[in-house]
Amino acid sequence: MLKLKTFISESYVEMRDKVTWPPYGELQNSTILVIVGCLVFTAMIGLMDLSFDSLMKFFYGQF
């Protein structure tokens, strides 16, 4: 239990004193960039899945 308490205490001190946090505006911009990137990636994967599904339906419809 002492090790856990020491770990939490040291982690808190490190996060408070040693980590350089970005300004709020930069954090917002980065968050928006990640969300847009996820949406683009999701759309690409969805389109590939839709095209593969259509191709498989066409292929198996020939038999």
CSV table of N, CA and C in Angstrom, one decimal:
chain,number,residue,atom,x,y,z
A,1,MET,N,0.8,-1.2,0.0
A,1,MET,CA,0.0,0.0,0.0
A,1,MET,C,0.9,1.3,0.0
A,2,LEU,N,2.0,1.2,0.7
A,2,LEU,CA,2.9,2.3,0.7
A,2,LEU,C,3.5,2.6,-0.7
A,3,LYS,N,3.8,1.6,-1.5
A,3,LYS,CA,4.3,1.8,-2.8
A,3,LYS,C,3.2,2.5,-3.7
A,4,LEU,N,2.0,2.2,-3.5
A,4,LEU,CA,0.9,2.8,-4.3
A,4,LEU,C,0.8,4.3,-3.9
A,5,LYS,N,0.8,4.5,-2.6
A,5,LYS,CA,0.7,5.9,-2.2
A,5,LYS,C,1.9,6.7,-2.7
A,6,THR,N,3.1,6.2,-2.6
A,6,THR,CA,4.3,6.8,-3.1
A,6,THR,C,4.2,7.1,-4.6
A,7,PHE,N,3.7,6.1,-5.4
A,7,PHE,CA,3.6,6.3,-6.8
A,7,PHE,C,2.6,7.4,-7.1
A,8,ILE,N,1.5,7.4,-6.5
A,8,ILE,CA,0.5,8.5,-6.7
A,8,ILE,C,1.0,9.9,-6.4
A,9,SER,N,1.7,9.9,-5.2
A,9,SER,CA,2.3,11.2,-4.8
A,9,SER,C,3.3,11.7,-5.8
A,10,GLU,N,4.2,10.8,-6.2
A,10,GLU,CA,5.3,11.2,-7.1
A,10,GLU,C,4.7,11.6,-8.5
A,11,SER,N,3.7,10.9,-8.9
A,11,SER,CA,3.0,11.2,-10.2
A,11,SER,C,2.4,12.5,-10.2
A,12,TYR,N,1.7,12.9,-9.1
A,12,TYR,CA,1.1,14.2,-8.9
A,12,TYR,C,2.1,15.3,-9.0
A,13,VAL,N,3.2,15.1,-8.3
A,13,VAL,CA,4.3,16.1,-8.3
A,13,VAL,C,4.9,16.3,-9.7
A,14,GLU,N,5.1,15.2,-10.4
A,14,GLU,CA,5.7,15.3,-11.7
A,14,GLU,C,4.7,16.0,-12.7
A,15,MET,N,3.4,15.7,-12.6
A,15,MET,CA,2.5,16.3,-13.5
A,15,MET,C,2.3,17.8,-13.2
A,16,ARG,N,2.5,18.2,-11.9
A,16,ARG,CA,2.3,19.6,-11.5
A,16,ARG,C,3.6,20.4,-11.9
A,17,ASP,N,4.8,19.8,-11.6
A,17,ASP,CA,6.0,20.6,-11.7
A,17,ASP,C,6.8,20.4,-12.9
A,18,LYS,N,6.8,19.2,-13.5
A,18,LYS,CA,7.8,18.9,-14.5
A,18,LYS,C,7.2,18.8,-15.9
A,19,VAL,N,5.9,18.7,-16.0
A,19,VAL,CA,5.2,18.6,-17.4
A,19,VAL,C,4.9,20.0,-17.9
A,20,THR,N,5.2,20.2,-19.1
A,20,THR,CA,4.9,21.5,-19.8
A,20,THR,C,3.6,21.4,-20.5
A,21,TRP,N,2.6,22.1,-20.0
A,21,TRP,CA,1.2,22.0,-20.5
A,21,TRP,C,1.1,23.0,-21.6
A,22,PRO,N,0.4,22.6,-22.8
A,22,PRO,CA,0.2,23.6,-23.9
A,22,PRO,C,-0.8,24.7,-23.4
A,23,PRO,N,-0.7,25.8,-24.1
A,23,PRO,CA,-1.8,26.8,-23.8
A,23,PRO,C,-3.1,26.3,-24.3
A,24,TYR,N,-4.2,26.9,-23.7
A,24,TYR,CA,-5.5,26.4,-24.0
A,24,TYR,C,-5.9,26.5,-25.5
A,25,GLY,N,-5.5,27.6,-26.1
A,25,GLY,CA,-5.8,27.7,-27.6
A,25,GLY,C,-5.1,26.7,-28.4
A,26,GLU,N,-3.9,26.3,-28.1
A,26,GLU,CA,-3.2,25.3,-28.8
A,26,GLU,C,-3.8,23.9,-28.6
A,27,LEU,N,-4.3,23.7,-27.4
A,27,LEU,CA,-5.0,22.5,-27.0
A,27,LEU,C,-6.3,22.3,-27.8
A,28,GLN,N,-7.0,23.4,-27.9
A,28,GLN,CA,-8.2,23.4,-28.7
A,28,GLN,C,-7.9,23.1,-30.2
A,29,ASN,N,-6.9,23.7,-30.7
A,29,ASN,CA,-6.6,23.5,-32.1
A,29,ASN,C,-6.2,22.0,-32.4
A,30,SER,N,-5.4,21.5,-31.4
A,30,SER,CA,-4.9,20.1,-31.6
A,30,SER,C,-6.1,19.1,-31.5
A,31,THR,N,-7.0,19.4,-30.6
A,31,THR,CA,-8.2,18.6,-30.4
A,31,THR,C,-9.1,18.6,-31.7
A,32,ILE,N,-9.3,19.8,-32.2
A,32,ILE,CA,-10.1,19.9,-33.5
A,32,ILE,C,-9.4,19.1,-34.6
A,33,LEU,N,-8.0,19.2,-34.7
A,33,LEU,CA,-7.3,18.5,-35.7
A,33,LEU,C,-7.4,17.0,-35.6
A,34,VAL,N,-7.4,16.5,-34.3
A,34,VAL,CA,-7.5,15.1,-34.1
A,34,VAL,C,-9.0,14.6,-34.5
A,35,ILE,N,-10.0,15.4,-34.1
A,35,ILE,CA,-11.3,15.0,-34.4
A,35,ILE,C,-11.6,15.0,-36.0
A,36,VAL,N,-11.1,16.0,-36.7
A,36,VAL,CA,-11.2,16.0,-38.1
A,36,VAL,C,-10.5,14.9,-38.7
A,37,GLY,N,-9.3,14.6,-38.3
A,37,GLY,CA,-8.5,13.5,-38.8
A,37,GLY,C,-9.2,12.1,-38.6
A,38,CYS,N,-9.9,12.0,-37.4
A,38,CYS,CA,-10.6,10.7,-37.1
A,38,CYS,C,-11.8,10.6,-38.1
A,39,LEU,N,-12.5,11.8,-38.3
A,39,LEU,CA,-13.7,11.7,-39.2
A,39,LEU,C,-13.3,11.4,-40.6
A,40,VAL,N,-12.2,12.0,-41.1
A,40,VAL,CA,-11.7,11.7,-42.5
A,40,VAL,C,-11.3,10.2,-42.6
A,41,PHE,N,-10.6,9.7,-41.6
A,41,PHE,CA,-10.1,8.3,-41.6
A,41,PHE,C,-11.3,7.4,-41.5
A,42,THR,N,-12.3,7.7,-40.7
A,42,THR,CA,-13.6,6.9,-40.6
A,42,THR,C,-14.3,6.9,-42.0
A,43,ALA,N,-14.4,8.1,-42.6
A,43,ALA,CA,-15.0,8.1,-43.9
A,43,ALA,C,-14.3,7.3,-45.0
A,44,MET,N,-13.0,7.3,-45.0
A,44,MET,CA,-12.2,6.5,-45.9
A,44,MET,C,-12.4,5.0,-45.7
A,45,ILE,N,-12.4,4.6,-44.4
A,45,ILE,CA,-12.6,3.2,-44.1
A,45,ILE,C,-14.0,2.8,-44.5
A,46,GLY,N,-15.0,3.6,-44.2
A,46,GLY,CA,-16.4,3.3,-44.6
A,46,GLY,C,-16.6,3.2,-46.1
A,47,LEU,N,-15.9,4.1,-46.9
A,47,LEU,CA,-16.0,4.0,-48.3
A,47,LEU,C,-15.4,2.7,-48.8
A,48,MET,N,-14.2,2.3,-48.3
A,48,MET,CA,-13.6,1.1,-48.7
A,48,MET,C,-14.4,-0.1,-48.3
A,49,ASP,N,-15.1,-0.1,-47.2
A,49,ASP,CA,-15.9,-1.2,-46.8
A,49,ASP,C,-17.1,-1.3,-47.7
A,50,LEU,N,-17.7,-0.1,-48.0
A,50,LEU,CA,-18.9,-0.1,-48.9
A,50,LEU,C,-18.5,-0.6,-50.3
A,51,SER,N,-17.4,-0.2,-50.8
A,51,SER,CA,-17.0,-0.7,-52.1
A,51,SER,C,-16.7,-2.2,-52.1
A,52,PHE,N,-16.0,-2.6,-51.1
A,52,PHE,CA,-15.7,-4.1,-51.0
A,52,PHE,C,-17.0,-4.9,-50.9
A,53,ASP,N,-17.9,-4.4,-50.1
A,53,ASP,CA,-19.2,-5.1,-50.0
A,53,ASP,C,-19.9,-5.1,-51.3
A,54,SER,N,-19.9,-4.0,-52.0
A,54,SER,CA,-20.6,-4.0,-53.4
A,54,SER,C,-19.9,-5.0,-54.3
A,55,LEU,N,-18.6,-5.0,-54.3
A,55,LEU,CA,-17.8,-5.9,-55.1
A,55,LEU,C,-18.1,-7.4,-54.8
A,56,MET,N,-18.2,-7.7,-53.5
A,56,MET,CA,-18.5,-9.1,-53.1
A,56,MET,C,-19.9,-9.5,-53.5
A,57,LYS,N,-20.8,-8.6,-53.4
A,57,LYS,CA,-22.2,-8.9,-53.8
A,57,LYS,C,-22.3,-9.1,-55.3
A,58,PHE,N,-21.6,-8.3,-56.0
A,58,PHE,CA,-21.5,-8.5,-57.5
A,58,PHE,C,-20.9,-9.8,-57.8
A,59,PHE,N,-19.8,-10.1,-57.2
A,59,PHE,CA,-19.0,-11.3,-57.5
A,59,PHE,C,-19.9,-12.6,-57.2
A,60,TYR,N,-20.5,-12.6,-56.0
A,60,TYR,CA,-21.2,-13.8,-55.6
A,60,TYR,C,-22.6,-13.8,-56.3
A,61,GLY,N,-23.1,-12.7,-56.8
A,61,GLY,CA,-24.3,-12.7,-57.6
A,61,GLY,C,-24.1,-13.3,-59.0
A,62,GLN,N,-22.9,-13.5,-59.4
A,62,GLN,CA,-22.7,-14.1,-60.7
A,62,GLN,C,-22.9,-15.6,-60.7
A,63,PHE,N,-22.9,-16.2,-59.5
A,63,PHE,CA,-23.0,-17.7,-59.4
A,63,PHE,C,-24.4,-18.1,-59.1
